[in-house]
Amino acid sequence: MSAREVRWGVTLPLDGVGLPAHREVVEGLAELGYADVWSAEVSGADGFTPLALAAAWSPALRLGTAIVPVATRGPALLAMSAAAMAEAAPGRFALGIGASSQVIVERWNAASFDRPFQRTRDTLRFVKRALAGERIDEAFETFTVRGFRLARVPEVPPPVLLAALRPGMLRLAGREADGAITNLLSPRDVPKVAAELHAAGEGKELVARLFVCPTDDRDYARTVGRRLLSTYLTVPVYAAFHRWLGRGEALAPMWSAWEAGDLRGANAAVPDEVVDDLLVHGTPEQCRARLEAYVAAGITTPVLALLPSEPAGDGARVVSPRVLAELAPRAGAAKPGG
């Protein structure tokens, strides 16, 4: 990706919207100025099915996983899934992989989270070779593959990006991957992250999955934000990320409450300023300005992850696909300096 090229994306599926109902949403995204759709794999849809549907519904959008964990599938199965997506959408698929977290890998998928950096590095090397059509018979540091070759090699091998938060993984992404995918950071954090990614040279794609709550009800947005952040930032990999970014002191009360088993107290201990730093919220115009600040700071692919913000009766809130039009990139905003 050119250092000046910027692509706006959307995380699918949208909460509360059935997969078949996404067709109309997907078909309209390119006209709104969005270039990509990205899937996340946590506890809802898997990472590939929503993209396979989107591939059939839109011939224009790029499709990406952000991310699929390296430890919840075997290396060969991961390569086969990626190859199938690359065949379904030639030149329009990007594979995002990462270590994920102890909760997703160990507690939910009964797999090992041992040596996550090394497992991610080995998987990156394996899938890049497999997707290029190589026969692989090798003992990697964290797994061994004997005599595997893809039976359906994609005509256009997809780029492979790494989920990366701290210097080790960011530098690995800069050396060996096609870019990095990051999460839960503020615009002022971006230069520090980008510097590590680009340490071996400029030009690598930097994707950021950005949580967006488009509402001018600040109290509601901060309530949602505290719940989200007390869940994410107590995971060891995210806690280490934010210590590195300099939020250790601000988040120490939250971590202390969490470690003591006081989940409600941990939620309440997330400072408003941290919520405002890490969650995009406000009117659509304010949200779009904030998203543009990420681009100006060095994010090449801002990917919106919409949070429920539309009142739906009985105090409930839902994700409304219509806000995608309100948040769509403005003409000329996509290429800073252009």
PDB file of C-alpha atoms in Angstrom, residues 8 75 153 165 239 255 282 291 300 312 314 333:
ATOM      1  CA  TRP A   8     -11.985   3.593   5.133  1.00  0.00           C
ATOM      2  CA  PRO A  75      -1.849 -23.864  10.233  1.00  0.00           C
ATOM      3  CA  VAL A 153      -3.417 -22.059  -4.726  1.00  0.00           C
ATOM      4  CA  LEU A 165       0.291  -3.716  19.871  1.00  0.00           C
ATOM      5  CA  ALA A 239      -2.800  -3.912  29.885  1.00  0.00           C
ATOM      6  CA  TRP A 255      -6.506  -2.993  37.370  1.00  0.00           C
ATOM      7  CA  GLY A 282     -20.268  12.519  19.798  1.00  0.00           C
ATOM      8  CA  LEU A 291     -11.673   9.539  12.656  1.00  0.00           C
ATOM      9  CA  THR A 300      -3.868   4.202   6.644  1.00  0.00           C
ATOM     10  CA  ALA A 312     -34.937   1.412  20.434  1.00  0.00           C
ATOM     11  CA  ASP A 314     -37.420   0.449  26.856  1.00  0.00           C
ATOM     12  CA  ALA A 333     -10.513  13.620   3.425  1.00  0.00           C
TER      13      ALA A 333
END
